[in-house]
Structures are given as C-alpha cells and as structure tokens.
CSV table of C-alpha atoms and ligand atoms in Angstrom, one decimal:
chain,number,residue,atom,x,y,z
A,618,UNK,CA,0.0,0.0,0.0
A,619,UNK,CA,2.8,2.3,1.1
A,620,UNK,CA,4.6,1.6,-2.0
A,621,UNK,CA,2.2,2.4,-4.3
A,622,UNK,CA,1.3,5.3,-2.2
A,623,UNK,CA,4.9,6.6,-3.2
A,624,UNK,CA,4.4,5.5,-6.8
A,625,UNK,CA,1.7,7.5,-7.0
A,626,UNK,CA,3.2,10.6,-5.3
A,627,UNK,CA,6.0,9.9,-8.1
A,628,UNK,CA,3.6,9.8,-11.0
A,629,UNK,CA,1.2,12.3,-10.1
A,630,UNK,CA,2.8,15.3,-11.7
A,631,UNK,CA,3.1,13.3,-15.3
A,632,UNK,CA,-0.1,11.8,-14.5
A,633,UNK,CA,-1.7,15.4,-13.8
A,634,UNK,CA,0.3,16.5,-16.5
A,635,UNK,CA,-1.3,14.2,-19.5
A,636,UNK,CA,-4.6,14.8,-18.3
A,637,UNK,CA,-3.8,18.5,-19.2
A,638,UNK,CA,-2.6,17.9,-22.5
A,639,UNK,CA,-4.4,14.9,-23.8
A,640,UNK,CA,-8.0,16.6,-24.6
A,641,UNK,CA,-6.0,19.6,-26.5
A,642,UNK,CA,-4.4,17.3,-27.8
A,643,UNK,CA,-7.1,14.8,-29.2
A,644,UNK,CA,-9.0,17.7,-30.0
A,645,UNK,CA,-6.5,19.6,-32.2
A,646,UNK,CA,-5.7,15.8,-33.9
A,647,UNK,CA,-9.6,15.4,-34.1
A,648,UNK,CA,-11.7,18.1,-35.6
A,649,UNK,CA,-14.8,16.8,-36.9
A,650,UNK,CA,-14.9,13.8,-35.1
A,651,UNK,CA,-18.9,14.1,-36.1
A,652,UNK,CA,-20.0,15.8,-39.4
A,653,UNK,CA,-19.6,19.3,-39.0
A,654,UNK,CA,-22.6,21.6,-38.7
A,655,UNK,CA,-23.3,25.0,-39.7
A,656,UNK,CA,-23.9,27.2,-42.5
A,657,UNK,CA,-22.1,28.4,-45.2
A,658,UNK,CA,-22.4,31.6,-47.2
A,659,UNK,CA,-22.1,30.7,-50.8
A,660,UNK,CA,-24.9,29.2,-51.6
A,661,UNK,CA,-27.5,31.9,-51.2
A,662,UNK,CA,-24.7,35.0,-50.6
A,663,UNK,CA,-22.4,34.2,-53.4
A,664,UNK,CA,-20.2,37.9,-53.5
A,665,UNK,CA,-23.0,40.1,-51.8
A,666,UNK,CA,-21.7,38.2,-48.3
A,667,UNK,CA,-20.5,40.5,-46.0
A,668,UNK,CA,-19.7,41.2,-42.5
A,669,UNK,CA,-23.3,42.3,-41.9
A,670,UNK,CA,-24.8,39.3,-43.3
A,671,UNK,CA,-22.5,36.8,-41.4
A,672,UNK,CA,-23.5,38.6,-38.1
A,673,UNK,CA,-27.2,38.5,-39.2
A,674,UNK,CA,-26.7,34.6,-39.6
A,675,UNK,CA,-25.2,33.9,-36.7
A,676,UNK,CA,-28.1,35.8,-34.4
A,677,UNK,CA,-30.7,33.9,-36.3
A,678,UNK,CA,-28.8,30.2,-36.3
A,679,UNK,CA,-29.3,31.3,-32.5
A,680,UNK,CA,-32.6,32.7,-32.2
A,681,UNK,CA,-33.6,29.7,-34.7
A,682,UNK,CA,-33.2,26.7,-32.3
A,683,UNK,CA,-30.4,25.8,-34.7
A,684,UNK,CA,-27.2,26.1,-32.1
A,685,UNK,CA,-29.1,24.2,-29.7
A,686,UNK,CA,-30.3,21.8,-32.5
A,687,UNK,CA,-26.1,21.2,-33.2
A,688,UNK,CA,-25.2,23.7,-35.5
A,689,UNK,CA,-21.6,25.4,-35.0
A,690,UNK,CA,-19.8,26.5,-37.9
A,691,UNK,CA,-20.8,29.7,-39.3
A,692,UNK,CA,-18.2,29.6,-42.9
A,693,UNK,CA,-17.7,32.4,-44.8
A,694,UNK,CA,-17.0,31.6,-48.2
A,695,UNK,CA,-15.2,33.2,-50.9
A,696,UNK,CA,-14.8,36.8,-51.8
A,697,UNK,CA,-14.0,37.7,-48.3
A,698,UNK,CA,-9.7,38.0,-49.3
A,699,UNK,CA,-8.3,41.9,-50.1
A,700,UNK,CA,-5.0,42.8,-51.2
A,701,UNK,CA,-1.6,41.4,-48.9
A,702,UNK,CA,0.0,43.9,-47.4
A,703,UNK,CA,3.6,45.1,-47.8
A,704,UNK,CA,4.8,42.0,-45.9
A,705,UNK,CA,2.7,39.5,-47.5
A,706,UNK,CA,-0.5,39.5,-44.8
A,707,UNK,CA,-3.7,39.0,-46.7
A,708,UNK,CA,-6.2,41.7,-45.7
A,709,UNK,CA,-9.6,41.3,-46.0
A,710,UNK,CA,-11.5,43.9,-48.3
A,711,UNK,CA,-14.1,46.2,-47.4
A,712,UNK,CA,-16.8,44.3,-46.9
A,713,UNK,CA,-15.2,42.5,-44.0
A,714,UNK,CA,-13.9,45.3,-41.9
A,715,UNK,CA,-12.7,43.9,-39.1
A,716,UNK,CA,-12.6,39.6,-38.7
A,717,UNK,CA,-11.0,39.4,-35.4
A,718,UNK,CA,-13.8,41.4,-34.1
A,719,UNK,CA,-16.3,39.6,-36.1
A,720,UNK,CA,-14.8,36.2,-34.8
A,721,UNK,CA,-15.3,37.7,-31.2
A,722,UNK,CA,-18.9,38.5,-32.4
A,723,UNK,CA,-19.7,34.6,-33.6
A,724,UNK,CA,-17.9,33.2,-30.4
A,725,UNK,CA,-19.8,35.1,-28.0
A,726,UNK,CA,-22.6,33.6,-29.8
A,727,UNK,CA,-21.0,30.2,-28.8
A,728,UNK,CA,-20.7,29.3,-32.6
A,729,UNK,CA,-17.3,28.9,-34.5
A,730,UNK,CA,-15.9,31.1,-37.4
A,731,UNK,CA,-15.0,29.3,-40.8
A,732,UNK,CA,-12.9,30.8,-43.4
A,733,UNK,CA,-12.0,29.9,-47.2
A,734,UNK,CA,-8.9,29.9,-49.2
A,735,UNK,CA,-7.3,28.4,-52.4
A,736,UNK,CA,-3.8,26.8,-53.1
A,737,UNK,CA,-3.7,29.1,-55.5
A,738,UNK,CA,-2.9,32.4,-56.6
A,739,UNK,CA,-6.5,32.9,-57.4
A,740,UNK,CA,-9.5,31.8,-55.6
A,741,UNK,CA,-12.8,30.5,-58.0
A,742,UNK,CA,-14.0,34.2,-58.0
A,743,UNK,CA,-10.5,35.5,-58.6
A,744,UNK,CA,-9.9,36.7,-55.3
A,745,UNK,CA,-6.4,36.4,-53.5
A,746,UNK,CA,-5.1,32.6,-52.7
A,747,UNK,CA,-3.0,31.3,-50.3
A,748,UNK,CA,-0.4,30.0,-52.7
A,749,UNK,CA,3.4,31.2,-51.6
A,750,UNK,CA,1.9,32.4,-48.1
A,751,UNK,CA,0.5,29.6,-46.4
A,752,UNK,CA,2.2,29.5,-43.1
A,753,UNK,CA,1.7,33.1,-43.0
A,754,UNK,CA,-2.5,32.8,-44.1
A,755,UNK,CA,-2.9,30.3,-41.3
A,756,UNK,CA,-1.0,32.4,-38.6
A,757,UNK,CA,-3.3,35.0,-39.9
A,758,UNK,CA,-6.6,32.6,-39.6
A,759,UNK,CA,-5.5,31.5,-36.1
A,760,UNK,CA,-5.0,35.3,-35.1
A,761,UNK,CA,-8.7,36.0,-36.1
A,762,UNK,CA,-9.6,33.2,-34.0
A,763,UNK,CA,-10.8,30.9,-37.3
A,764,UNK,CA,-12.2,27.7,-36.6
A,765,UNK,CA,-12.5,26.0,-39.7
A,766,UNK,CA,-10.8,26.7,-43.5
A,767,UNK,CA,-12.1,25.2,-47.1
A,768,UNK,CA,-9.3,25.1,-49.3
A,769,UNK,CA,-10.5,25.1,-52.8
A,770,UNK,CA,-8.3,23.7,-55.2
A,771,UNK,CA,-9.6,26.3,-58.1
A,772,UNK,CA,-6.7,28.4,-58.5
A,773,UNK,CA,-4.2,25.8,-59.0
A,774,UNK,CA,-6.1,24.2,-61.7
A,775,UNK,CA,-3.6,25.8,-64.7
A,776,UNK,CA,-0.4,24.8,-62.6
A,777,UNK,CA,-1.7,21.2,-62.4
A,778,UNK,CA,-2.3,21.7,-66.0
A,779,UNK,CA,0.8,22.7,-66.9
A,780,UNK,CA,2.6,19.2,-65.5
A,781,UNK,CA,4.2,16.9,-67.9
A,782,UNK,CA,2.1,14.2,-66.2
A,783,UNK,CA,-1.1,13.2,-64.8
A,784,UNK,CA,1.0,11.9,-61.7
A,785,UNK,CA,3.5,15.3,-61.6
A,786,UNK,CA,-0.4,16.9,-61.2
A,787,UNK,CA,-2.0,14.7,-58.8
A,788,UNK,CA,1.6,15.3,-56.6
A,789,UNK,CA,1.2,19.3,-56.7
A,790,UNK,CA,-2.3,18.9,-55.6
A,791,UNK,CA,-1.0,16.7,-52.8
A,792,UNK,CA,1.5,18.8,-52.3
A,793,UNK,CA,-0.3,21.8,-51.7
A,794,UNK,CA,-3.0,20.2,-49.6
A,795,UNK,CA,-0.2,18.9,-47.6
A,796,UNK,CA,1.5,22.2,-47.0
A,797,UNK,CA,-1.5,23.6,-45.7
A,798,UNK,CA,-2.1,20.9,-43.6
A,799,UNK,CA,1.3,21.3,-41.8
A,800,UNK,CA,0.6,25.3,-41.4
A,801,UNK,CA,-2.9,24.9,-39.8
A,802,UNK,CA,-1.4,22.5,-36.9
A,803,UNK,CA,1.6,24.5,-36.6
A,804,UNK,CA,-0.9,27.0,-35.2
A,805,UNK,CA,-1.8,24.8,-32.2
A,806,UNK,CA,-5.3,26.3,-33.0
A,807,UNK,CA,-7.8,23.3,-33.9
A,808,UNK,CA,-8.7,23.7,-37.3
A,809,UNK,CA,-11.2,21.8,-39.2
A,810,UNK,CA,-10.0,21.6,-43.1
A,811,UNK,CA,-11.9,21.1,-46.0
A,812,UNK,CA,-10.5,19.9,-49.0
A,813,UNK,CA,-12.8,21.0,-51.5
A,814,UNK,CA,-11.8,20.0,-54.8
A,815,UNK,CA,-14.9,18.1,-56.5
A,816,UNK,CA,-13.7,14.8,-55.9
A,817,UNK,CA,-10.4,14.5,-58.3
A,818,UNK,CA,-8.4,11.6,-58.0
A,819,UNK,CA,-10.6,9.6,-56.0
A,820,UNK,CA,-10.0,12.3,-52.6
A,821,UNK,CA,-11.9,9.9,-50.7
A,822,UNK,CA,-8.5,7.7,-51.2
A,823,UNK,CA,-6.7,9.9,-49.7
A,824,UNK,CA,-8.1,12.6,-48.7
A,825,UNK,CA,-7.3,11.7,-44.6
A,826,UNK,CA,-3.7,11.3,-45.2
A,827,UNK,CA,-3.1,14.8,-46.2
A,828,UNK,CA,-5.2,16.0,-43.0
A,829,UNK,CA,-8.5,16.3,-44.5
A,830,UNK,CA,-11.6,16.0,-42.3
A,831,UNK,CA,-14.1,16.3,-45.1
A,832,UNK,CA,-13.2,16.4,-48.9
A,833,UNK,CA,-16.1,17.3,-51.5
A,834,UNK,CA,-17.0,14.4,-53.8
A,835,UNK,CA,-18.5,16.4,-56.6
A,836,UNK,CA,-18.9,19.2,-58.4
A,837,UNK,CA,-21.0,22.5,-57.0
A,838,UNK,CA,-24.5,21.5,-56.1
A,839,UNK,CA,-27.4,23.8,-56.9
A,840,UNK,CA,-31.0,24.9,-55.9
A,841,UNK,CA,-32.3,22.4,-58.7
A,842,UNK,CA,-33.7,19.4,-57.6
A,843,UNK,CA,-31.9,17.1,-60.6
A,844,UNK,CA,-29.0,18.4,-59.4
A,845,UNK,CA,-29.3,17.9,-56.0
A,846,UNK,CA,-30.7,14.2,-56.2
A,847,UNK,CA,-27.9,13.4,-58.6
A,848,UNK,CA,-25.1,14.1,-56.2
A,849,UNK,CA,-27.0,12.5,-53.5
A,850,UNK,CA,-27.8,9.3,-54.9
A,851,UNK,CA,-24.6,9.2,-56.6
A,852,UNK,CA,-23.0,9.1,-53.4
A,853,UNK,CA,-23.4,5.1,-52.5
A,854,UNK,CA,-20.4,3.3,-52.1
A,855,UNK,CA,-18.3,5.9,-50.9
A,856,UNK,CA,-19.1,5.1,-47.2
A,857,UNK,CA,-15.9,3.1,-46.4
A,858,UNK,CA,-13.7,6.0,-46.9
A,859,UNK,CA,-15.6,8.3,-44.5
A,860,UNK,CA,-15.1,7.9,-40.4
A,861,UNK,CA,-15.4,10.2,-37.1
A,862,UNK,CA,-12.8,12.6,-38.2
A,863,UNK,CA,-12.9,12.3,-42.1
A,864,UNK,CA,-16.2,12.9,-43.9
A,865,UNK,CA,-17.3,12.7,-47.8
A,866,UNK,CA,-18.8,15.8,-48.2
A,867,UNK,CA,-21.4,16.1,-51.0
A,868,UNK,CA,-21.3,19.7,-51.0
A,869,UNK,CA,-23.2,22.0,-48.7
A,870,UNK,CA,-27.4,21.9,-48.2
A,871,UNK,CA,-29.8,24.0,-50.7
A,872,UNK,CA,-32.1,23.1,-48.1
A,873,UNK,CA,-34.8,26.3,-48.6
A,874,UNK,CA,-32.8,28.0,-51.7
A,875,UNK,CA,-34.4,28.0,-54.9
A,876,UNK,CA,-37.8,26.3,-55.6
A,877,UNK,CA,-37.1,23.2,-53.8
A,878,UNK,CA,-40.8,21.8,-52.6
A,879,UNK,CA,-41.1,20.5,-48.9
A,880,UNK,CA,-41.1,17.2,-50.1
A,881,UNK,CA,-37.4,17.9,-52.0
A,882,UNK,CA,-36.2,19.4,-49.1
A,883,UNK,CA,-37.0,16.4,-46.6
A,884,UNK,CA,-35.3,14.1,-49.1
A,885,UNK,CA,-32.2,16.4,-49.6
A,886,UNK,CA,-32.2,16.8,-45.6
A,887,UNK,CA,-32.6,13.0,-45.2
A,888,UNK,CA,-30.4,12.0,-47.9
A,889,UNK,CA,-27.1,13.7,-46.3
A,890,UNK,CA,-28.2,12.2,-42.7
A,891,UNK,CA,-27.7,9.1,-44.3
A,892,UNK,CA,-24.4,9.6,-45.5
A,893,UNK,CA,-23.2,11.3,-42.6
A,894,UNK,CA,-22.3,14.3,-44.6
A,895,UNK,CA,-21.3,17.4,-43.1
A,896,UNK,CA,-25.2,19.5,-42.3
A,897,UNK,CA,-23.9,23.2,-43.8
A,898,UNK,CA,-27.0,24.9,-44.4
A,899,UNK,CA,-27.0,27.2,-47.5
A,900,UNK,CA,-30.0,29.5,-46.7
A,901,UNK,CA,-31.0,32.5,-45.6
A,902,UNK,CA,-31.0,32.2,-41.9
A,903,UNK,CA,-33.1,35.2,-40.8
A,904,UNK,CA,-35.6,35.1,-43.5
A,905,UNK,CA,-36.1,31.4,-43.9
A,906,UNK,CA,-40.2,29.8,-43.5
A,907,UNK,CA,-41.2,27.8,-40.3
A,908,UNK,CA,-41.3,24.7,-42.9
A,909,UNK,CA,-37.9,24.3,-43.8
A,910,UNK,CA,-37.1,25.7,-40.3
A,911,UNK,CA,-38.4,22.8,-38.9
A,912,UNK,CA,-36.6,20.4,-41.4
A,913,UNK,CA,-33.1,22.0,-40.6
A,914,UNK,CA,-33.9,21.1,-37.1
A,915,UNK,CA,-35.5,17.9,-37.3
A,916,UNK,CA,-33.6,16.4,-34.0
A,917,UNK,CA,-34.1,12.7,-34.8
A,918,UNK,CA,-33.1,13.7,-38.4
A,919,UNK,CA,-29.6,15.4,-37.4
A,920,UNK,CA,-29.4,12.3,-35.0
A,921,UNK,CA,-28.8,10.1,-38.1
A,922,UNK,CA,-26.9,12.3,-39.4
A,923,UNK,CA,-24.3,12.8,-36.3
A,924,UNK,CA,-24.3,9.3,-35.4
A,925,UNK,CA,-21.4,8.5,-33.0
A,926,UNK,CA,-20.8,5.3,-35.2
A,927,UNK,CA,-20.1,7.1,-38.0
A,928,UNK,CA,-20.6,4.9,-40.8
A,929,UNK,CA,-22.1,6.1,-43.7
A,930,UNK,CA,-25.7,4.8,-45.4
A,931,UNK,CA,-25.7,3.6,-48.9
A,932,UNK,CA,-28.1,2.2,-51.1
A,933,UNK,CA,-29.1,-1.5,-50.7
A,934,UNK,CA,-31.5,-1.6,-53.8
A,935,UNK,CA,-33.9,-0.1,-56.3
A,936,UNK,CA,-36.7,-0.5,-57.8
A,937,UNK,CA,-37.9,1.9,-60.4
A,938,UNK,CA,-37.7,5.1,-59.3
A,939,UNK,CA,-37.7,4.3,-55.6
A,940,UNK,CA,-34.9,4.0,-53.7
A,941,UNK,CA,-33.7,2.2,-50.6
A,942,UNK,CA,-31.3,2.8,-48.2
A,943,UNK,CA,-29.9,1.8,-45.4
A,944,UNK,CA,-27.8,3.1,-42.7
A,945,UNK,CA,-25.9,1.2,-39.5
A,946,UNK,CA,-26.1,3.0,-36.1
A,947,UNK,CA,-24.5,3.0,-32.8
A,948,UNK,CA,-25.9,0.1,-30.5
A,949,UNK,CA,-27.3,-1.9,-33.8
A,950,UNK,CA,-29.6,0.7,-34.5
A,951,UNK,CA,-30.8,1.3,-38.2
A,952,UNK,CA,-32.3,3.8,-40.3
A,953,UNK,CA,-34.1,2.9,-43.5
A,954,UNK,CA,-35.3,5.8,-46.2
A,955,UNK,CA,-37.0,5.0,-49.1
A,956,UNK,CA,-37.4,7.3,-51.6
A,957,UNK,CA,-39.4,8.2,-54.2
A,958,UNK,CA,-37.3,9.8,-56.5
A,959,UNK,CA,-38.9,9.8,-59.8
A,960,UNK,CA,-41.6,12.6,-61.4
A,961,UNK,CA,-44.9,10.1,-60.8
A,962,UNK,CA,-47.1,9.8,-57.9
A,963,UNK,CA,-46.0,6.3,-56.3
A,964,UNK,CA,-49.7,5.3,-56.4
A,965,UNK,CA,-49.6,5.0,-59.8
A,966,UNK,CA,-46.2,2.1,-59.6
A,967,UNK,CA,-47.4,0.5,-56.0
A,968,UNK,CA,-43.9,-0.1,-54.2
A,969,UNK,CA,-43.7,-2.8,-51.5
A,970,UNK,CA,-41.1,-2.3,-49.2
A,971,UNK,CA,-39.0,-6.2,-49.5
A,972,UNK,CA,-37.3,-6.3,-45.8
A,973,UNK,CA,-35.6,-9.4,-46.2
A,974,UNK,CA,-33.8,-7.4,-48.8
A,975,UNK,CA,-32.3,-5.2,-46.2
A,976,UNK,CA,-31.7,-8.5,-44.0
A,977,UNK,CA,-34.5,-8.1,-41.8
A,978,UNK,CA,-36.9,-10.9,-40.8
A,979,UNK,CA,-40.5,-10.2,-40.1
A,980,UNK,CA,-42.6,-7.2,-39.0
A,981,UNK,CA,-40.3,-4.4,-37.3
A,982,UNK,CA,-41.1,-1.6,-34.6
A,983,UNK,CA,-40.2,1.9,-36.2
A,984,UNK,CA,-40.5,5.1,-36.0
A,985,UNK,CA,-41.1,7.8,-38.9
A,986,UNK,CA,-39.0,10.7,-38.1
A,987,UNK,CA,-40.7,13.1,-40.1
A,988,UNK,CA,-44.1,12.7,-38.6
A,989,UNK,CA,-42.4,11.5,-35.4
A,990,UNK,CA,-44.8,8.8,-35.2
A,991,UNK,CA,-44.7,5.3,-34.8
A,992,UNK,CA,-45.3,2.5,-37.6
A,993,UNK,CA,-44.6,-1.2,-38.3
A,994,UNK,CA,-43.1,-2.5,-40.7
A,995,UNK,CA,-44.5,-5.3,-42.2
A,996,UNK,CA,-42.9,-7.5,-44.9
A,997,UNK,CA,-43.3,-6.3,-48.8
A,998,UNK,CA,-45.5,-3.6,-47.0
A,999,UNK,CA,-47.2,-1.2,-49.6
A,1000,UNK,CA,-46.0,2.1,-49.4
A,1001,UNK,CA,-47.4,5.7,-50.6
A,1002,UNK,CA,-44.4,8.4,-50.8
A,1003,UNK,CA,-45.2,10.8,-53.1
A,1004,UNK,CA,-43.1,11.8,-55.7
A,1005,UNK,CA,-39.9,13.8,-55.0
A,1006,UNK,CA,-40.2,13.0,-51.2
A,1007,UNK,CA,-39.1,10.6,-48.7
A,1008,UNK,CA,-40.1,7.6,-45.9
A,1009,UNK,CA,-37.2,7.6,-43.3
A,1010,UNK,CA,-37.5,5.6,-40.4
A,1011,UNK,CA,-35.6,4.7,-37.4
A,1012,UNK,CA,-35.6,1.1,-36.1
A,1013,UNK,CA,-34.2,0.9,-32.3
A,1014,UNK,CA,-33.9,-2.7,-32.4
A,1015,UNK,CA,-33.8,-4.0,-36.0
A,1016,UNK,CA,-34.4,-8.1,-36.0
B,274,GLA,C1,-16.1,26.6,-56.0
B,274,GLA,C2,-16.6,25.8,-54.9
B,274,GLA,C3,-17.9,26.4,-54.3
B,274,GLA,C4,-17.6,27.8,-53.8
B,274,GLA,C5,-17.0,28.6,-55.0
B,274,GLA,C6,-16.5,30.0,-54.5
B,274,GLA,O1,-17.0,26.6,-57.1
B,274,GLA,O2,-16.9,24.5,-55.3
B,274,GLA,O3,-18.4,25.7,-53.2
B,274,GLA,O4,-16.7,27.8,-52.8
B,274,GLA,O5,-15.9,28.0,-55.6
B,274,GLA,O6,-15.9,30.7,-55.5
C-alpha cells in the first residue's frame, strides 16, 4: 500500500500532467470527429456576403433553435480576401472590416468562425489565394480566431495543368493540400480543413492522409432538384472511406434556396443524414419559413446524421424510381429511407417495401422521423411516398 502510495506521489505530476494535455491534444488531432454543422455563405450569398450578413446569420442560427439543435460553424465563403500587405499579410477587403472582431462576435454567440482559401494564386471568383503564403495565411486565420478553413483547389487548376504528367499533377495537388495541412497545426489552433476540390483523383483515397476531415465528392450542387438528387444518390459506395474525423462531403445543403418543394427538401435533408455528410445549411438564416425551419432542425433527423458510429448509409436496392437505403447506427440501431425519386405519384407504380432485402426478418417496430410517429413494418409492406419525397424511419432494435 505504502509503495504504491509513493508511486503514485511519483507519477502524479506526469499523470496530472497528460490529463492536461491529452483533450487539446485529441481535439486539435480530431476536428470533426462528427459531421460538422453550420452554414455556409455561398450558396444563397455568393459575393454580396458581407460582415453584416455573417452577423445577421449567426443571431438567427441562435434565435432559430439551430445552435441548440447542433449547428456550430458559421463559414464564410469566398470573396472575403483583399489585397496582402507590404509584408505578404492577406487583408480582408471592405466588406469584412474587421474579422478578429467579427470572430469575437460569432464566439460570444458560442458558434465557431470558418474561413476559405485556395492553393492558388487565385481563388474561384478571382480573389487572393493562399499560394506562396500559407504559413503566414494560417498564422493570420489562427489570429482572427478561425475555426475552420475550405481550401479550394480552383486556382491551382492551370499549374496542375501545366505538368508533364497526370501523376506530376496529382503530386502538386497533394503537395499543396499537404503544406496547408502542416501550417494549420503549426498554429496549435484546432482547425477543421476542408479539402474541397470536386472529388479529383478519387480524394476519398486519400483525402485523410493529407489532413483532411471532409473532402467534397463532386462538383457545385445547386438549388435544382436534378441536381441535388444526382449528387446524393450518386454518393453510394463511398461510405468506407468516411469515419469520425474524415467525412465525404457532397457539398453544402440547398435546403430552402431556390424552388425546392417541402417534399425535396425532406429528401435532400434526409439524404445527407444518411451519409453522414457534413449539415452546412445554405439558406438564408433570418428570413427562412417555419417549414424548412423545422426540417433543418429535425432532431431525430440530425441524430442520423451525427451518429457516433459514424458509418455512412448507402443504397441496398432499387426498384424503379424508388430508392432504398440503409444506414448502420450505434448500439445496432438502423435507419431505412426510401425514396421516391422519380416525377410520378408512387400510387400509380405501387412499391412494397422487401425487408428481407435489407436483411431483416418479419414485421419491425419503427419510427417515422418526419411525422415522429410510430409505424410497423410489415414484410413487402405497400407504401405511398409521393413523388420527389421521402419515408425515413428509425428502427431501435432491428431483427
Ligand atoms: C467553387 C466551390 C464552391 C464555392 C466557390 C467559390 O465553385 O466548389 O463551393 O466555394 O468555388 O468561388
């Protein structure tokens, strides 16, 4: 007893010591250890995004229910950069005229501040990248008190061009993604990066080994529902690349932008829960209708989507226009959707749900978490989901 007593008087300082460390520590290694949430300003702000805007967002992602609901990140996108200074800083331009103090704003909110860049010289919209001045840009970030970067590969499109080789390419994209990498943790500051560069080279491949904790998959989404639908059903068999820590991303939500119906919005909403992609919203915060509030904070929705397991949903089968997926959860959990993606009212091309298909025997409790209420699941059960929207259920104990 005495002895140990002693070893324990001996260890106590390392032991104290670790505990200090080790949570910074796994933090900082371990951004994103769940699909990030937030929003993001590009897809309804493009260039009119501006320091007023990104306050008025992060009051109403508040005021919404949407902080509580999980939502952290509040990104602003490109078109933010101004001219470097005489020693190389990157200032931002006039719409932004003051980001420290705007970060203060957004973390008194208790939200996070995101930023964007490019490995290039050049962002998408021609605005000043990061290329040559990377240490310096992510000093810079981690002064403001940024919380998260998207590094878009745009700029450094005609350099990769300009290679002798498809592999001399794919290395300066690696390269670059690489150096970033290296500046961001030699900040200390945890820093979530995301590689956006529309999926080239298979990212999900690699995308983790150069420090990635989400990587887009495709191209840009947009407010149309084709589009929207093609990137998320073009997203199955992806899952094994994505983990706590490193997500596909298939770009951020339209959820509420354009003419999407409710019905298009539940399955856009429901699709990336399945596939644990990161929930960015891409609306108008303050102005957006109770209806698609209550879809961006749909707990038992976001639940799917921030599973602790982390492992991703894909499609199991199809049948027509309806498609069925699946999705693992924590504690052997399981979350079915079906959807019904064609232009035809399912009534006229019956569908009957086959469980064994999804390796299911027999009728199973669940419950339909966009009515919130319960329903059994019968074998080759008959199913009405109208078209463009989307059954997803939650089974506690699937059999
Ligand atoms: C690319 C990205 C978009 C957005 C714009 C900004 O198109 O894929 O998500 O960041 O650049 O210019």
């Amino acid at each position: 007893m005495k002895i140990w007593m002693i070893r324990l008087k001996c260890f106590a300082p390392a032991l104290i010591w670790l505990c200090w460390i080790c949570p910074t520590t796994a933090q900082q290694n371990k951004p994103a250890a769940l699909p990030p949430m937030g929003w993001n300003s590009w897809n309804h702000f493009r260039d009119k995004v501006d320091d007023a805007s990104v306050r008025a967002q992060a009051e109403a992602m508040v005021s919404s229910g949407m902080r509580d609901a999980g939502y952290t990140y509040i990104n602003i996108d490109d078109t933010w950069e101004g001219e470097r200074d005489a020693k190389g800083n990157i200032q931002t331009n006039s719409k932004f005229p003051d980001m420290k103090a705007l970060a203060d704003f957004v973390h008194n909110k208790g939200l996070k501040l995101g930023i964007y860049s490019s490995p290039g010289a050049k962002t998408c919209a021609k605005y000043e990248g990061s290329l040559g001045h990377e240490m310096q840009d992510a000093q810079t970030y981690a002064a403001w008190g940024i919380d998260y970067l998207k590094y878009d590969l745009c700029g450094l499109n005609a350099v990769m061009k300009a290679a002798p080789t498809p592999e001399a390419a794919h290395q300066i994209m690696i390269d670059a993604y690489i150096k970033m990498r290296d500046a961001l943790r030699s900040t200390g500051r945890p820093i979530v990066y995301s590689l956006c560069q529309y999926g080239v080279d298979a990212v999900w491949e690699w995308g983790a080994s150069v420090g990635g904790n989400l990587w887009r998959t495709t191209g840009d989404i947009s407010d149309k529902y084709a589009r929207m639908a093609e990137i998320g059903f073009g997203q199955a068999g992806l899952g094994r690349f994505a983990g706590p820590g490193h997500w596909n991303d298939p770009d951020m939500l339209e959820v509420g932008n354009g003419k999407l119906t409710l019905g298009e919005n539940r399955v856009h909403f429901s699709m990336w829960a399945m596939l644990a992609a990161p929930l960015l919203a891409g609306n108008d915060l303050p102005n957006m209708s109770p209806d698609v509030k209550a879809i961006l904070t749909n707990k038992d929705v976001i639940a799917i989507d921030q599973d602790k397991l982390g492992h991703e949903g894909t499609r199991v089968y199809s049948d027509g226009e309806v498609d069925v997926w699946t999705r693992h959860l924590v504690g052997g959990a399981m979350a079915i959707a079906v959807v019904n993606a064609g232009p035809d009212r399912v009534s006229t091309h019956p569908f009957h749900l086959d469980l064994a298909k999804l390796g299911l025997h027999g009728a199973q409790q669940s419950t339909d978490l966009w009515t919130g209420k319960d329903m059994q699941l019968t074998d080759n059960i008959p199913l009405e989901i109208p078209s463009h929207d989307i059954l997803l259920v939650r089974l506690a104990s699937p059999k």
